[in-house]
Short mmCIF file of C-alpha atoms in Angstrom, two decimals:
data_model
loop_
_atom_site.label_atom_id
_atom_site.label_comp_id
_atom_site.label_asym_id
_atom_site.label_seq_id
_atom_site.Cartn_x
_atom_site.Cartn_y
_atom_site.Cartn_z
CA MET A 1 0.00 0.00 0.00
CA THR A 2 1.28 3.50 -0.81
CA ASN A 3 1.04 6.55 1.35
CA ASP A 4 -0.60 9.38 -0.60
CA THR A 5 0.24 12.14 1.86
CA THR A 6 2.47 14.35 -0.25
CA PRO A 7 3.29 17.79 1.16
CA SER A 8 0.66 20.36 0.29
CA PRO A 9 -0.06 21.43 -2.37
CA GLY A 10 1.78 18.52 -4.02
CA TRP A 11 2.88 20.44 -7.10
CA HIS A 12 4.64 18.42 -9.72
CA GLY A 13 6.71 19.72 -12.52
CA THR A 14 6.50 20.38 -16.14
CA THR A 15 8.88 20.08 -19.04
CA ILE A 16 10.92 22.92 -20.50
CA ILE A 17 13.59 22.41 -23.16
CA ALA A 18 16.07 24.77 -24.79
CA VAL A 19 17.78 23.86 -28.07
CA ARG A 20 20.43 25.85 -29.93
CA LYS A 21 21.46 24.74 -33.40
CA ASN A 22 22.73 26.48 -36.55
CA GLY A 23 22.27 29.99 -35.14
CA ARG A 24 18.72 29.42 -33.92
CA THR A 25 17.71 29.18 -30.25
CA VAL A 26 14.37 27.71 -29.19
CA ILE A 27 12.74 27.26 -25.80
CA ALA A 28 9.61 25.11 -25.61
CA GLY A 29 7.43 24.31 -22.64
CA ASP A 30 4.30 22.28 -22.06
CA GLY A 31 1.12 23.79 -20.67
CA GLN A 32 0.12 21.37 -17.94
CA VAL A 33 -0.26 22.49 -14.34
CA SER A 34 -0.82 19.65 -11.87
CA MET A 35 -1.70 19.65 -8.21
CA GLY A 36 -1.14 16.20 -6.80
CA PRO A 37 -2.78 13.69 -9.15
CA THR A 38 -5.07 16.32 -10.68
CA ILE A 39 -4.53 18.43 -13.80
CA VAL A 40 -5.76 21.91 -12.93
CA LYS A 41 -4.81 23.67 -16.17
CA GLY A 42 -3.69 22.44 -19.56
CA ALA A 43 -2.66 25.62 -21.37
CA ALA A 44 -0.33 27.59 -19.08
CA ARG A 45 2.40 29.69 -20.72
CA LYS A 46 5.71 28.79 -19.08
CA VAL A 47 7.97 30.37 -21.70
CA ARG A 48 8.50 34.12 -21.90
CA VAL A 49 10.29 36.58 -24.20
CA LEU A 50 12.40 39.12 -22.28
CA ALA A 51 14.76 42.04 -22.91
CA GLY A 52 12.93 43.39 -25.93
CA GLY A 53 12.96 40.04 -27.71
CA LYS A 54 16.66 39.27 -27.09
CA VAL A 55 16.23 36.68 -24.31
CA LEU A 56 13.95 33.68 -23.78
CA ALA A 57 13.12 32.19 -20.37
CA GLY A 58 11.18 29.07 -19.42
CA PHE A 59 10.36 27.86 -15.95
CA ALA A 60 9.45 24.74 -14.01
CA GLY A 61 8.16 24.83 -10.47
CA ALA A 62 5.83 27.06 -8.52
CA THR A 63 4.34 29.64 -10.88
CA ALA A 64 4.35 32.63 -8.52
CA ASP A 65 7.94 31.83 -7.55
CA ALA A 66 8.97 31.60 -11.20
CA PHE A 67 7.30 34.91 -12.04
CA THR A 68 9.18 36.54 -9.17
CA LEU A 69 12.46 35.16 -10.52
CA ILE A 70 11.68 36.22 -14.09
CA GLU A 71 10.94 39.77 -12.85
CA ARG A 72 14.28 39.77 -11.03
CA LEU A 73 16.02 38.44 -14.14
CA GLU A 74 14.47 41.23 -16.22
CA ALA A 75 15.89 43.78 -13.77
CA LYS A 76 19.32 42.14 -14.03
CA LEU A 77 19.11 42.22 -17.84
CA GLU A 78 18.38 45.96 -17.67
CA GLN A 79 21.33 46.39 -15.31
CA TYR A 80 23.63 44.31 -17.55
CA PRO A 81 22.34 44.72 -21.12
CA ASP A 82 23.63 42.12 -23.60
CA GLN A 83 25.41 40.26 -20.76
CA LEU A 84 23.18 37.26 -20.19
CA ALA A 85 25.79 35.23 -18.28
CA ARG A 86 26.45 38.07 -15.85
CA ALA A 87 22.72 38.68 -15.32
CA CYS A 88 22.15 34.96 -14.62
CA VAL A 89 25.08 34.72 -12.20
CA ASP A 90 23.92 37.83 -10.36
CA LEU A 91 20.37 36.41 -10.15
CA ALA A 92 21.66 33.07 -8.85
CA LYS A 93 23.78 34.86 -6.25
CA ASP A 94 20.78 36.87 -5.03
CA TRP A 95 18.56 33.80 -5.14
CA ARG A 96 20.95 31.86 -2.92
CA THR A 97 21.73 34.61 -0.42
CA ASP A 98 18.48 36.57 -0.09
CA ARG A 99 16.31 35.28 2.74
CA TYR A 100 13.07 35.70 0.77
CA LEU A 101 14.35 34.47 -2.59
CA ARG A 102 16.01 31.32 -1.30
CA ARG A 103 12.60 29.92 -0.38
CA LEU A 104 11.41 30.11 -3.98
CA GLU A 105 10.85 26.76 -5.64
CA ALA A 106 11.45 26.97 -9.37
CA MET A 107 14.12 26.45 -12.01
CA LEU A 108 14.79 28.63 -15.03
CA LEU A 109 16.11 27.96 -18.50
CA VAL A 110 17.39 31.21 -19.97
CA ALA A 111 18.78 31.71 -23.47
CA ASP A 112 19.86 34.30 -25.96
CA ARG A 113 21.22 33.87 -29.49
CA ASN A 114 24.57 32.57 -28.23
CA SER A 115 24.01 30.84 -24.89
CA ILE A 116 21.69 28.68 -22.83
CA PHE A 117 21.79 28.62 -19.02
CA THR A 118 20.04 26.57 -16.37
CA VAL A 119 19.64 28.75 -13.27
CA THR A 120 18.76 27.23 -9.89
CA GLY A 121 18.21 28.38 -6.33
CA VAL A 122 21.29 26.58 -5.05
CA GLY A 123 23.56 28.90 -7.01
CA ASP A 124 23.92 26.92 -10.23
CA VAL A 125 24.33 28.68 -13.55
CA LEU A 126 25.02 25.82 -15.94
CA GLU A 127 25.71 26.08 -19.65
CA PRO A 128 25.10 22.82 -21.51
CA GLU A 129 27.89 21.23 -23.52
CA HIS A 130 25.76 20.12 -26.45
CA GLY A 131 23.42 23.04 -27.09
CA VAL A 132 20.51 21.41 -25.24
CA ALA A 133 19.17 21.84 -21.71
CA ALA A 134 15.95 20.76 -20.02
CA VAL A 135 14.25 21.10 -16.63
CA GLY A 136 11.13 19.77 -14.99
CA SER A 137 9.66 16.37 -14.34
CA GLY A 138 9.87 15.37 -18.01
CA GLY A 139 13.16 17.17 -18.55
CA ASN A 140 15.35 14.09 -18.70
CA TYR A 141 13.11 12.46 -21.32
CA ALA A 142 13.10 15.57 -23.50
CA LEU A 143 16.84 16.07 -22.99
CA SER A 144 17.65 12.51 -24.05
CA ALA A 145 15.52 12.79 -27.17
CA ALA A 146 16.99 16.18 -28.09
CA ARG A 147 20.57 14.99 -27.58
CA ALA A 148 19.95 12.05 -29.92
CA LEU A 149 18.26 14.27 -32.52
CA ILE A 150 20.76 17.13 -32.42
CA GLU A 151 23.73 14.84 -33.00
CA ASN A 152 22.23 12.36 -35.43
CA THR A 153 19.87 14.31 -37.69
CA ASP A 154 19.71 17.42 -39.84
CA LEU A 155 16.55 18.64 -38.09
CA ASP A 156 16.39 22.31 -37.11
CA ALA A 157 16.25 23.52 -33.48
CA GLU A 158 12.48 24.03 -33.40
CA THR A 159 11.72 20.60 -34.84
CA ILE A 160 14.08 18.99 -32.34
CA ALA A 161 12.41 20.85 -29.46
CA ARG A 162 8.91 19.89 -30.63
CA ARG A 163 9.76 16.20 -31.15
CA SER A 164 11.54 16.02 -27.80
CA MET A 165 8.59 17.58 -26.02
CA ALA A 166 6.21 15.15 -27.76
CA LEU A 167 8.27 12.23 -26.44
CA ALA A 168 8.31 13.69 -22.91
CA ALA A 169 4.53 14.14 -23.04
CA GLU A 170 4.11 10.46 -23.93
CA ILE A 171 6.20 9.34 -20.94
CA CYS A 172 5.77 11.93 -18.15
CA VAL A 173 2.28 12.18 -16.63
CA TYR A 174 3.02 15.77 -15.54
CA THR A 175 3.70 16.93 -19.12
CA ASN A 176 1.23 17.52 -21.92
CA GLY A 177 1.47 18.24 -25.63
CA ASN A 178 0.07 21.78 -25.45
CA LEU A 179 3.28 23.69 -26.24
CA THR A 180 4.49 27.23 -26.06
CA VAL A 181 7.48 27.63 -28.39
CA GLU A 182 9.58 30.80 -28.67
CA THR A 183 12.48 31.25 -31.09
CA LEU A 184 15.46 33.57 -31.55
CA ASP A 185 17.16 33.63 -34.96
#
């Protein structure tokens, strides 16, 4: 017998993937919001365009927490224009050291034309080695599919992101096929 007493509210993740290939950067995210075993929304937008169309950000985790972090990231991008790495590092530093921010439960994928970063509340700012990063409950499924497709096919970044998300949606019960896809050329 299993114990179904997960901590309230029992939020489970999502799937967000970033793919960079041949000068094109794409972030895609599913639209499912789950609370425990229940789907409460199927068409949430978890991918945003920032910095006047120069930066993309996707999030997994608590929505209000993610919006707070995206607002903070936007402020950092204004403070450090065209310096995505510096803005992400500064956000991660604040996130880890600020008493209020360190309680936020979310992860961000942030990208511009040249870089992709995974930003976490434990101070991580990670740049992927293969032009692909993913977060969320279906992140490992999407990441595996994208890694195989990016290295072994001639598919473009958006097609790779869409196919990887479709695979994650087939495997992860907290991921659906209702996608938000944003692209930088």
